[in-house]
Amino acid sequence: MPLPTGLSQRNGVWQLRIGVPTDLHHLYPGPDAYRGSLRTRDRSEAVTKAHALQAQYRQTFDQQRAAEAVRRAPPTVPLTPEIEAYLTAEAEWLPLVFDDVVRFTPGAVETFTPGMRFLTAHDTTAPLLTGGGPEKWDRLQRHALDEAKADLAAGRLDRIQRAADTALQGLGVRMDWTDSKARLALARIGRAKVRAYRQTLERGQGEPHDTPAKPVAPVVAADPRAVEPAKSHKLSAVFQAWREGKKRDAINKTTRALAMVEAAGITSPIEALTRQDGLKFREHINTTMASTSGKTRSDVLASVQALLNFAVKEKGWIDSNPWAGTTIAKGRAQKREPWDNETLKKLLHSPPTEDRRLDMAAQYWLPLLALMTGARQAEICQLRVDDVIQRDGVWLLDINEEGDDKSVKSAAGERWVAIHSKLIALGFIEHVERMREAGKSLVFPGILTAKSRTAALYVSDWFRARCRALGLYQKWRDFHALRTTVGTALRAVDPPLGEALITAVMGHEAGNVGAANYHRPAPKTLQRAIETLDFPAVLTLQRKP
């Protein structure tokens, strides 16, 4: 079986190149839309991934072509007396000049009207395309005249409008035919066509009707007042088009980035944005977010960059990204500090305190769930009572994004995670049942939320404050570091659990396409992996009376 176009091997690893179509070269910085490693040495896997990527890019190319067609559509101009006179003369001239060619060219009737029996006039059952010579042509002319008269009598202007649009294409302009004056002009053009068909029919009876000279196309002035004004688009309009089908986390992140654009005083439509605006926004990010990492600041700029790229490649609203090349250095990623047993013991064994952001139950269970399941902070916060399920005798967290207010980081984030027996012994299942009996939909309804802030953000604030109060605070030893500690512990198990199983438990994207698509461990297997977590600080906890 031949390989997909652009697929090749380099040092045993399959690579794919997808070139940019010639008509879209102006939208890309180079000749390739995609060029990179497929991260596999397996031929069949590489072919599958290549076909999937090529299908994705074909769809992208089609969308870009559609956007370009809209962007490059001829301008709409008002109907002037000169344009109407030209369209009227064109409607009279075309039937007559065509009649000249057919009627006085030997064999033309048979060439233009082959011996087929499919066209029948509305007032007869006799097929029009039969016989030979001028009689056949006259029957067709009679049919065309009757059809044009019937359209006028019924107020139908569709055929006339299509013919007028064809003529206007030669002038490089469009017309808005919804205007009442323009509709009346179409009617006058239609009457001219009826007169022309009547004359062609009368020629068949020997009447000496001359063909008028070919109409001279008027010069359509490039007056900006006569041309449809160019549309402008705000970043907010780009965002509304971009957000379709995006995950809630991505939408929220971009919403916050747009708020920073506005705070920086950048309000121009995208058509008027300049490189200086991009540099101004970068300076605003670096100033207002000086205490955050380079990656965090870079992500804010990248969110707006993605909108501008979308406006170029998907919508065709601008020709190029005016902020291209404006970047923020990410710096070296700082690894989170793992939690050791002593700090965990102090964190988990210290009694919770009153806090407006979290009730006592959430304060107690959230760190435990993070440490004994490896689930992400946001995944735990959005758990519903219906997400705590039992399969094959194993209690599981069903992490999903079913519902408008739920999301996961990626497709791999939707998974089952076994609930550790220690959590069950401490009463987690009973807590869930209490929430269900109380009519609560969430496992932790006592976490503060607001329109502009998620529950997970309030949990971050609370956890940071609690660590400071307990003397445990370190910049890179935060709530997410509990999840990092789980990943480290699972990889330290002897004999090894296997990376595919650990990846499935943690909800990471699998590097192997087969694992990503087909590997969903059985509940018992998930339970075996989770039960290897044996943090003494957790195992020594006693159930509350």
Coordinates of C-alpha atoms in Angstrom, one line a residue:
M1 CA 0.0 0.0 0.0
P2 CA 1.5 3.4 -1.0
L3 CA 2.4 5.8 1.8
P4 CA 0.4 9.0 2.2
T5 CA 1.9 12.0 0.5
G6 CA 4.6 13.7 2.6
L7 CA 5.2 10.7 4.9
S8 CA 8.8 9.7 5.3
Q9 CA 11.2 8.1 7.8
R10 CA 14.2 9.8 9.5
N11 CA 16.4 7.7 11.8
G12 CA 13.6 5.2 12.0
V13 CA 11.0 7.7 13.2
W14 CA 8.2 8.7 10.9
Q15 CA 7.9 12.3 9.8
L16 CA 5.1 14.1 8.0
R17 CA 5.1 17.2 5.8
I18 CA 1.9 18.9 4.6
G19 CA 2.5 21.6 2.1
V20 CA 0.5 24.8 1.8
P21 CA -1.7 24.9 -1.3
T22 CA -0.6 27.5 -3.9
D23 CA -3.7 29.6 -3.5
L24 CA -3.2 29.9 0.3
H25 CA 0.6 30.7 0.4
H26 CA -0.1 34.3 1.4
L27 CA -1.6 33.0 4.7
Y28 CA 1.4 31.1 5.9
P29 CA 5.0 32.2 6.7
G30 CA 6.5 29.2 4.9
P31 CA 5.8 26.5 2.3
D32 CA 4.6 24.0 5.0
A33 CA 1.4 24.0 6.9
Y34 CA 2.7 21.1 9.0
R35 CA 6.1 19.6 9.3
G36 CA 7.1 17.4 12.2
S37 CA 7.7 14.1 13.8
L38 CA 4.7 11.7 14.3
R39 CA 6.6 10.2 17.3
T40 CA 6.3 6.6 16.2
R41 CA 8.4 4.0 14.5
D42 CA 5.4 1.8 13.6
R43 CA 4.4 2.1 10.0
S44 CA 0.7 1.4 10.4
E45 CA 0.4 3.8 13.3
A46 CA 2.2 6.5 11.3
V47 CA -0.1 6.0 8.3
T48 CA -3.2 6.3 10.6
K49 CA -1.9 9.5 12.2
A50 CA -0.9 11.0 8.8
H51 CA -4.3 10.4 7.3
A52 CA -5.9 12.0 10.3
L53 CA -3.7 15.1 10.2
Q54 CA -4.2 15.4 6.4
A55 CA -7.9 15.3 6.8
Q56 CA -7.7 17.9 9.5
Y57 CA -5.7 20.2 7.3
R58 CA -7.9 19.7 4.3
Q59 CA -10.8 20.9 6.3
T60 CA -8.7 23.9 7.5
F61 CA -7.7 24.7 3.9
D62 CA -11.4 24.6 2.8
Q63 CA -12.4 26.9 5.6
Q64 CA -9.6 29.3 4.7
R65 CA -10.6 29.3 1.0
A66 CA -14.2 30.1 2.0
A67 CA -13.0 33.0 4.2
E68 CA -10.8 34.3 1.4
A69 CA -13.7 34.2 -1.0
V70 CA -15.8 36.3 1.3
R71 CA -12.9 38.7 1.9
R72 CA -12.2 39.1 -1.8
A73 CA -15.8 39.3 -2.9
P74 CA -16.4 42.3 -5.3
P75 CA -17.6 45.5 -3.7
T76 CA -21.3 46.3 -3.7
V77 CA -22.1 49.5 -5.6
P78 CA -25.3 51.5 -5.9
L79 CA -27.4 51.2 -9.1
T80 CA -26.7 54.1 -11.3
P81 CA -28.5 55.1 -14.6
E82 CA -25.3 54.2 -16.5
I83 CA -25.2 50.7 -15.0
E84 CA -28.9 50.1 -15.6
A85 CA -28.6 51.3 -19.2
Y86 CA -25.6 48.9 -19.7
L87 CA -27.5 45.9 -18.2
T88 CA -30.6 46.7 -20.3
A89 CA -28.5 46.9 -23.5
E90 CA -26.8 43.7 -22.6
A91 CA -30.2 42.0 -22.1
E92 CA -31.3 43.1 -25.6
W93 CA -28.0 42.4 -27.4
L94 CA -27.2 38.8 -26.1
P95 CA -30.3 37.0 -27.6
L96 CA -29.9 38.8 -30.9
V97 CA -26.2 38.2 -31.4
F98 CA -26.6 34.6 -30.4
D99 CA -29.4 34.3 -32.9
D100 CA -27.1 35.7 -35.6
V101 CA -24.5 33.1 -34.9
V102 CA -26.9 30.1 -34.8
R103 CA -29.3 31.1 -37.6
F104 CA -26.6 32.0 -40.2
T105 CA -23.9 29.4 -39.4
P106 CA -24.5 26.1 -41.4
G107 CA -25.0 23.2 -38.9
A108 CA -25.1 25.5 -35.9
V109 CA -28.7 24.5 -35.0
E110 CA -27.7 20.8 -34.7
T111 CA -24.6 21.7 -32.8
F112 CA -26.4 23.9 -30.2
T113 CA -29.5 21.7 -30.1
P114 CA -28.5 18.0 -30.4
G115 CA -31.0 15.4 -31.3
M116 CA -32.4 14.8 -27.8
R117 CA -36.0 14.6 -26.7
F118 CA -36.0 16.2 -23.3
L119 CA -37.1 19.8 -23.5
T120 CA -40.8 20.3 -23.7
A121 CA -42.7 23.6 -23.8
H122 CA -45.3 24.3 -21.1
D123 CA -48.1 24.5 -23.7
T124 CA -47.4 21.4 -25.7
T125 CA -46.4 17.8 -25.3
A126 CA -44.2 17.9 -28.4
P127 CA -40.4 17.9 -27.6
L128 CA -38.7 21.0 -28.7
L129 CA -35.4 19.5 -29.7
T130 CA -36.7 17.4 -32.7
G131 CA -36.5 18.0 -36.4
G132 CA -33.9 20.1 -38.0
G133 CA -33.0 23.5 -39.6
P134 CA -34.5 26.9 -38.6
E135 CA -37.8 25.3 -37.5
K136 CA -36.2 23.7 -34.5
W137 CA -34.5 27.0 -33.5
D138 CA -37.7 28.9 -33.9
R139 CA -39.4 26.5 -31.5
L140 CA -36.7 27.2 -28.9
Q141 CA -37.0 30.9 -29.4
R142 CA -40.8 30.7 -28.9
H143 CA -40.2 28.8 -25.7
A144 CA -37.6 31.4 -24.4
L145 CA -40.1 34.2 -25.2
D146 CA -43.0 32.5 -23.4
E147 CA -40.8 31.8 -20.4
A148 CA -39.6 35.4 -20.1
K149 CA -43.1 36.7 -20.5
A150 CA -44.4 34.3 -17.8
D151 CA -41.7 35.5 -15.4
L152 CA -42.7 39.1 -15.8
A153 CA -46.4 38.4 -15.5
A154 CA -45.8 36.5 -12.2
G155 CA -43.3 39.0 -10.9
R156 CA -40.5 36.5 -10.9
L157 CA -37.1 38.2 -11.3
D158 CA -34.7 35.4 -10.3
R159 CA -33.6 34.5 -13.9
I160 CA -33.2 38.1 -14.8
Q161 CA -31.1 38.8 -11.6
R162 CA -28.8 35.9 -12.4
A163 CA -28.1 37.2 -15.9
A164 CA -27.5 40.7 -14.5
D165 CA -25.1 39.4 -11.8
T166 CA -23.2 37.6 -14.6
A167 CA -22.8 40.9 -16.5
L168 CA -21.8 42.7 -13.3
Q169 CA -19.0 40.2 -12.7
G170 CA -17.3 41.5 -15.8
L171 CA -17.4 45.0 -14.2
G172 CA -15.9 43.6 -10.9
V173 CA -18.8 44.8 -8.8
R174 CA -22.0 43.5 -7.0
M175 CA -25.5 44.9 -6.7
D176 CA -27.9 44.9 -3.7
W177 CA -31.1 43.7 -5.5
T178 CA -33.2 43.9 -2.3
D179 CA -33.6 47.6 -2.8
S180 CA -37.1 48.5 -4.2
K181 CA -35.6 50.8 -6.9
A182 CA -33.2 48.0 -8.0
R183 CA -36.1 45.5 -8.2
L184 CA -37.9 47.9 -10.6
A185 CA -34.7 48.2 -12.7
L186 CA -34.7 44.4 -12.9
A187 CA -38.3 44.5 -14.2
R188 CA -37.2 47.0 -16.9
I189 CA -34.3 44.7 -17.9
G190 CA -36.7 41.8 -18.1
R191 CA -38.9 43.7 -20.5
A192 CA -35.9 44.5 -22.7
K193 CA -35.1 40.7 -22.8
V194 CA -38.8 40.0 -23.9
R195 CA -38.4 42.5 -26.7
A196 CA -35.2 40.9 -27.8
Y197 CA -36.7 37.4 -27.9
R198 CA -39.7 38.7 -29.8
Q199 CA -37.4 40.1 -32.4
T200 CA -35.4 36.8 -32.7
L201 CA -38.8 35.0 -33.3
E202 CA -39.8 37.6 -35.9
R203 CA -36.5 37.0 -37.7
G204 CA -37.8 33.5 -38.4
Q205 CA -40.7 35.1 -40.3
G206 CA -38.3 37.3 -42.3
E207 CA -38.5 40.5 -40.3
P208 CA -35.2 42.5 -40.8
H209 CA -34.3 43.2 -37.2
D210 CA -30.7 44.3 -36.9
T211 CA -28.5 43.3 -34.0
P212 CA -27.4 46.4 -32.0
A213 CA -23.8 47.1 -31.3
K214 CA -22.2 45.4 -28.4
P215 CA -22.8 47.5 -25.3
V216 CA -19.9 49.5 -23.9
A217 CA -19.3 48.7 -20.2
P218 CA -19.5 51.8 -18.1
V219 CA -16.5 52.8 -15.9
V220 CA -17.5 52.2 -12.3
A221 CA -15.8 54.9 -10.3
A222 CA -13.6 53.7 -7.4
D223 CA -15.3 56.3 -5.2
P224 CA -15.1 55.1 -1.6
R225 CA -18.6 56.5 -1.0
A226 CA -20.0 54.2 -3.7
V227 CA -18.2 51.1 -2.4
E228 CA -19.4 49.1 0.6
P229 CA -17.4 50.3 3.5
A230 CA -14.9 47.8 4.8
K231 CA -16.0 46.1 8.0
S232 CA -14.1 46.3 11.2
H233 CA -13.9 43.7 13.9
K234 CA -13.1 44.0 17.6
L235 CA -11.1 41.4 19.4
S236 CA -14.4 40.6 21.3
A237 CA -16.0 39.7 17.9
V238 CA -13.1 37.4 17.0
F239 CA -13.4 35.8 20.5
Q240 CA -17.1 35.1 19.9
A241 CA -16.3 33.3 16.6
W242 CA -13.3 31.5 18.1
R243 CA -14.9 30.2 21.3
E244 CA -17.3 27.8 19.4
G245 CA -16.4 24.3 20.4
K246 CA -13.6 25.3 22.8
K247 CA -13.3 24.0 26.3
R248 CA -14.4 26.1 29.2
D249 CA -10.8 26.5 30.6
A250 CA -9.6 27.8 27.3
I251 CA -12.5 30.2 27.1
N252 CA -11.9 31.5 30.7
K253 CA -8.2 31.9 30.1
T254 CA -8.8 33.9 26.9
T255 CA -11.5 36.0 28.6
R256 CA -9.0 37.0 31.3
A257 CA -6.4 37.8 28.6
L258 CA -8.9 40.1 26.8
A259 CA -9.7 41.9 30.0
M260 CA -6.0 42.7 30.2
V261 CA -5.9 44.0 26.7
E262 CA -8.7 46.4 27.6
A263 CA -6.9 47.4 30.8
A264 CA -3.8 48.2 28.7
G265 CA -5.9 50.7 26.8
I266 CA -5.9 48.8 23.5
T267 CA -9.4 49.2 22.0
S268 CA -8.8 49.5 18.3
P269 CA -10.4 47.0 15.8
I270 CA -8.1 44.3 14.7
E271 CA -7.8 45.9 11.2
A272 CA -6.1 48.9 12.9
L273 CA -3.8 47.1 15.4
T274 CA -0.1 47.7 15.0
R275 CA 3.1 46.1 16.2
Q276 CA 3.4 48.9 18.7
D277 CA 0.1 47.9 20.2
G278 CA 1.5 44.4 20.7
L279 CA 4.7 45.8 22.4
K280 CA 2.5 47.9 24.6
F281 CA 0.4 44.9 25.7
R282 CA 3.6 42.9 26.4
E283 CA 4.9 45.7 28.6
H284 CA 1.5 45.8 30.4
I285 CA 1.7 42.1 31.1
N286 CA 5.3 42.2 32.3
T287 CA 4.4 45.1 34.6
T288 CA 1.2 43.9 36.1
M289 CA 2.2 40.3 36.4
A290 CA 5.8 40.8 37.5
S291 CA 5.5 38.3 40.3
T292 CA 4.4 35.4 38.1
S293 CA 6.5 33.1 36.0
G294 CA 7.5 33.8 32.5
K295 CA 5.4 30.9 31.3
T296 CA 2.2 32.4 32.9
R297 CA 2.9 35.8 31.3
S298 CA 3.7 34.1 28.0
D299 CA 0.4 32.2 28.1
V300 CA -1.6 35.5 28.4
L301 CA 0.0 36.9 25.3
A302 CA -0.4 33.6 23.5
S303 CA -4.1 33.6 24.1
V304 CA -4.5 36.9 22.3
Q305 CA -2.1 35.8 19.6
A306 CA -4.3 32.8 19.0
L307 CA -7.3 35.0 18.4
L308 CA -5.3 37.1 15.9
N309 CA -4.1 34.0 14.1
F310 CA -7.7 32.7 14.0
A311 CA -8.8 36.1 12.4
V312 CA -6.2 35.6 9.7
K313 CA -6.4 31.9 8.9
E314 CA -10.0 31.0 9.7
K315 CA -12.0 34.2 9.1
G316 CA -9.9 36.1 6.6
W317 CA -10.7 39.4 8.4
I318 CA -7.1 40.5 8.4
D319 CA -4.2 39.6 6.1
S320 CA -1.6 39.0 8.7
N321 CA -1.1 38.9 12.5
P322 CA 0.2 42.4 13.5
W323 CA 1.6 41.0 16.7
A324 CA 3.5 38.1 15.1
G325 CA 6.9 37.8 16.6
T326 CA 6.0 39.5 19.9
T327 CA 6.9 37.1 22.6
I328 CA 7.6 36.8 26.3
A329 CA 10.5 34.5 27.4
K330 CA 9.2 31.6 29.4
G331 CA 12.4 30.9 31.2
R332 CA 13.3 27.5 32.7
A333 CA 10.3 25.8 34.1
Q334 CA 10.4 25.5 37.9
K335 CA 9.7 22.0 39.2
R336 CA 7.2 21.8 42.1
E337 CA 8.6 20.7 45.4
P338 CA 7.3 17.3 46.5
W339 CA 5.5 16.9 49.8
D340 CA 7.5 14.8 52.4
N341 CA 5.8 12.9 55.2
E342 CA 6.5 15.4 57.9
T343 CA 5.0 18.3 56.1
L344 CA 2.1 16.2 55.0
K345 CA 1.5 15.1 58.6
K346 CA 1.4 18.7 59.8
L347 CA -0.9 19.6 56.9
L348 CA -3.4 16.7 57.2
H349 CA -3.4 16.3 61.0
S350 CA -3.9 20.0 61.8
P351 CA -7.6 20.8 62.5
P352 CA -9.3 23.0 59.8
T353 CA -10.3 26.6 60.7
E354 CA -13.3 28.7 59.7
D355 CA -12.8 30.2 56.2
R356 CA -15.4 31.9 54.0
R357 CA -14.0 30.2 50.9
L358 CA -14.4 26.6 52.0
D359 CA -16.5 24.8 54.5
M360 CA -14.9 22.3 56.9
A361 CA -15.8 19.2 54.8
A362 CA -14.1 20.6 51.7
Q363 CA -11.0 21.7 53.8
Y364 CA -10.7 18.1 55.1
W365 CA -11.4 16.1 51.9
L366 CA -9.8 18.1 49.1
P367 CA -6.1 17.6 50.1
L368 CA -6.8 13.9 50.9
L369 CA -8.4 13.3 47.5
A370 CA -5.6 15.1 45.6
L371 CA -3.0 13.0 47.5
M372 CA -4.7 9.6 47.3
T373 CA -6.1 9.8 43.7
G374 CA -3.8 12.2 41.8
A375 CA -6.8 14.1 40.4
R376 CA -6.4 17.7 39.5
Q377 CA -7.6 20.5 41.7
A378 CA -10.3 21.6 39.3
E379 CA -11.4 18.0 38.7
I380 CA -12.0 17.5 42.4
C381 CA -13.8 20.8 42.8
Q382 CA -16.3 20.1 40.1
L383 CA -17.2 16.5 41.2
R384 CA -20.9 15.7 41.3
V385 CA -22.4 13.1 43.6
D386 CA -23.3 11.2 40.4
D387 CA -19.6 11.1 39.5
V388 CA -18.9 8.8 42.5
I389 CA -19.7 5.3 41.0
Q390 CA -19.1 1.6 41.7
R391 CA -18.1 -0.7 38.9
D392 CA -17.1 -4.4 39.4
G393 CA -17.1 -3.8 43.2
V394 CA -14.6 -0.9 42.9
W395 CA -15.5 2.7 44.0
L396 CA -14.4 5.1 41.3
L397 CA -14.4 8.9 40.5
D398 CA -15.9 9.3 37.1
I399 CA -14.0 12.4 35.9
N400 CA -15.8 13.9 32.9
E401 CA -17.1 17.1 31.4
E402 CA -20.8 16.3 31.2
G403 CA -22.5 19.6 31.9
D404 CA -22.0 23.2 31.0
D405 CA -20.1 24.0 34.2
K406 CA -17.6 21.1 33.9
S407 CA -14.4 20.7 31.9
V408 CA -11.2 18.6 31.8
K409 CA -7.8 19.7 30.6
S410 CA -7.8 17.3 27.6
A411 CA -9.5 14.3 26.2
A412 CA -7.2 12.1 28.3
G413 CA -8.5 13.8 31.4
E414 CA -11.9 12.0 31.0
R415 CA -11.2 8.9 33.0
W416 CA -12.0 6.7 36.0
V417 CA -9.8 7.0 39.1
A418 CA -10.1 4.4 41.8
I419 CA -10.9 5.6 45.3
H420 CA -8.3 4.4 47.8
S421 CA -9.5 2.1 50.6
K422 CA -8.2 4.6 53.2
L423 CA -10.5 7.3 51.9
I424 CA -13.4 4.9 52.1
A425 CA -12.4 3.9 55.6
L426 CA -12.3 7.6 56.6
G427 CA -15.9 8.0 55.4
F428 CA -15.7 9.6 52.0
I429 CA -18.5 7.5 50.5
E430 CA -20.7 8.4 53.5
H431 CA -20.0 12.1 52.9
V432 CA -21.1 11.7 49.2
E433 CA -24.3 10.0 50.3
R434 CA -25.0 12.8 52.8
M435 CA -24.7 15.3 50.0
R436 CA -27.0 13.3 47.8
E437 CA -29.6 12.9 50.6
A438 CA -29.5 16.7 51.2
G439 CA -30.4 17.3 47.5
K440 CA -26.9 18.6 46.6
S441 CA -25.6 18.0 43.2
L442 CA -21.9 18.7 44.0
V443 CA -19.7 16.6 46.3
F444 CA -18.3 19.8 47.7
P445 CA -21.0 22.5 47.6
G446 CA -19.3 24.4 50.3
I447 CA -16.7 25.9 48.0
L448 CA -17.1 29.6 47.2
T449 CA -17.7 30.5 43.5
A450 CA -18.3 33.7 41.6
K451 CA -19.0 34.6 38.0
S452 CA -15.5 35.7 37.4
R453 CA -13.7 33.1 39.6
T454 CA -13.9 29.4 39.6
A455 CA -14.1 27.2 42.7
A456 CA -10.5 26.0 42.0
L457 CA -9.1 29.6 42.3
Y458 CA -10.7 30.0 45.7
V459 CA -9.2 26.7 46.7
S460 CA -5.8 27.9 45.6
D461 CA -6.1 31.0 47.7
W462 CA -7.3 29.1 50.8
F463 CA -4.6 26.4 50.5
R464 CA -1.8 29.1 50.2
A465 CA -3.2 30.9 53.3
R466 CA -3.4 27.6 55.2
C467 CA 0.1 26.6 54.4
R468 CA 1.4 30.0 55.5
A469 CA -0.6 29.7 58.8
L470 CA 1.0 26.3 59.4
G471 CA 4.5 27.5 58.5
L472 CA 4.6 25.1 55.5
Y473 CA 4.5 27.6 52.7
Q474 CA 7.0 27.3 49.8
K475 CA 6.4 28.9 46.5
W476 CA 6.6 25.7 44.5
R477 CA 5.0 23.4 47.1
D478 CA 1.4 24.2 46.3
F479 CA -1.9 22.2 46.0
H480 CA -0.9 21.0 42.5
A481 CA 2.4 19.6 44.1
L482 CA 0.2 17.0 45.9
R483 CA -0.7 15.6 42.4
T484 CA 3.1 15.7 41.5
T485 CA 3.8 13.8 44.7
V486 CA 1.3 11.1 43.5
G487 CA 3.0 10.8 40.1
T488 CA 6.4 10.4 41.7
A489 CA 5.1 7.7 44.1
L490 CA 3.4 5.7 41.3
R491 CA 6.6 5.6 39.3
A492 CA 8.6 4.4 42.3
V493 CA 6.5 1.3 42.8
D494 CA 8.4 -2.0 42.6
P495 CA 7.7 -3.9 40.5
P496 CA 6.8 -1.1 38.1
L497 CA 3.2 -0.4 37.3
G498 CA 4.0 0.5 33.7
E499 CA 3.8 4.0 32.2
A500 CA 0.6 3.3 30.3
L501 CA -1.3 2.6 33.6
I502 CA 0.2 5.6 35.3
T503 CA -0.7 7.8 32.4
A504 CA -4.3 6.5 32.5
V505 CA -4.5 7.1 36.3
M506 CA -3.1 10.7 36.1
G507 CA -5.1 11.7 33.0
H508 CA -2.0 12.6 30.9
E509 CA -1.9 12.5 27.1
A510 CA -0.5 9.2 26.0
G511 CA 2.6 9.4 23.7
N512 CA 1.4 6.3 21.9
V513 CA -1.7 6.7 19.7
G514 CA -2.8 3.2 20.5
A515 CA -2.7 3.8 24.2
A516 CA -4.4 7.1 23.8
N517 CA -7.3 5.6 21.8
Y518 CA -7.8 2.2 23.3
H519 CA -6.2 1.9 26.7
R520 CA -8.8 2.1 29.5
P521 CA -7.8 0.0 32.4
A522 CA -10.3 -2.2 34.2
P523 CA -11.6 -1.0 37.6
K524 CA -9.6 -3.7 39.4
T525 CA -6.4 -2.6 37.6
L526 CA -7.0 1.0 38.6
Q527 CA -7.6 -0.1 42.2
R528 CA -4.4 -2.0 42.2
A529 CA -2.5 1.1 41.1
I530 CA -4.1 3.4 43.6
E531 CA -3.6 1.0 46.5
T532 CA 0.2 1.3 46.1
L533 CA 0.0 4.8 47.5
D534 CA 1.0 4.4 51.2
F535 CA 1.8 7.8 52.6
P536 CA 2.1 7.3 56.3
A537 CA 0.7 10.8 57.0
V538 CA -2.6 9.6 55.5
L539 CA -2.6 6.0 56.7
T540 CA -2.2 7.1 60.3
L541 CA -5.3 9.4 60.1
Q542 CA -8.2 8.3 62.3
R543 CA -11.8 8.5 61.3
K544 CA -13.7 11.3 62.9
P545 CA -16.4 10.1 65.3

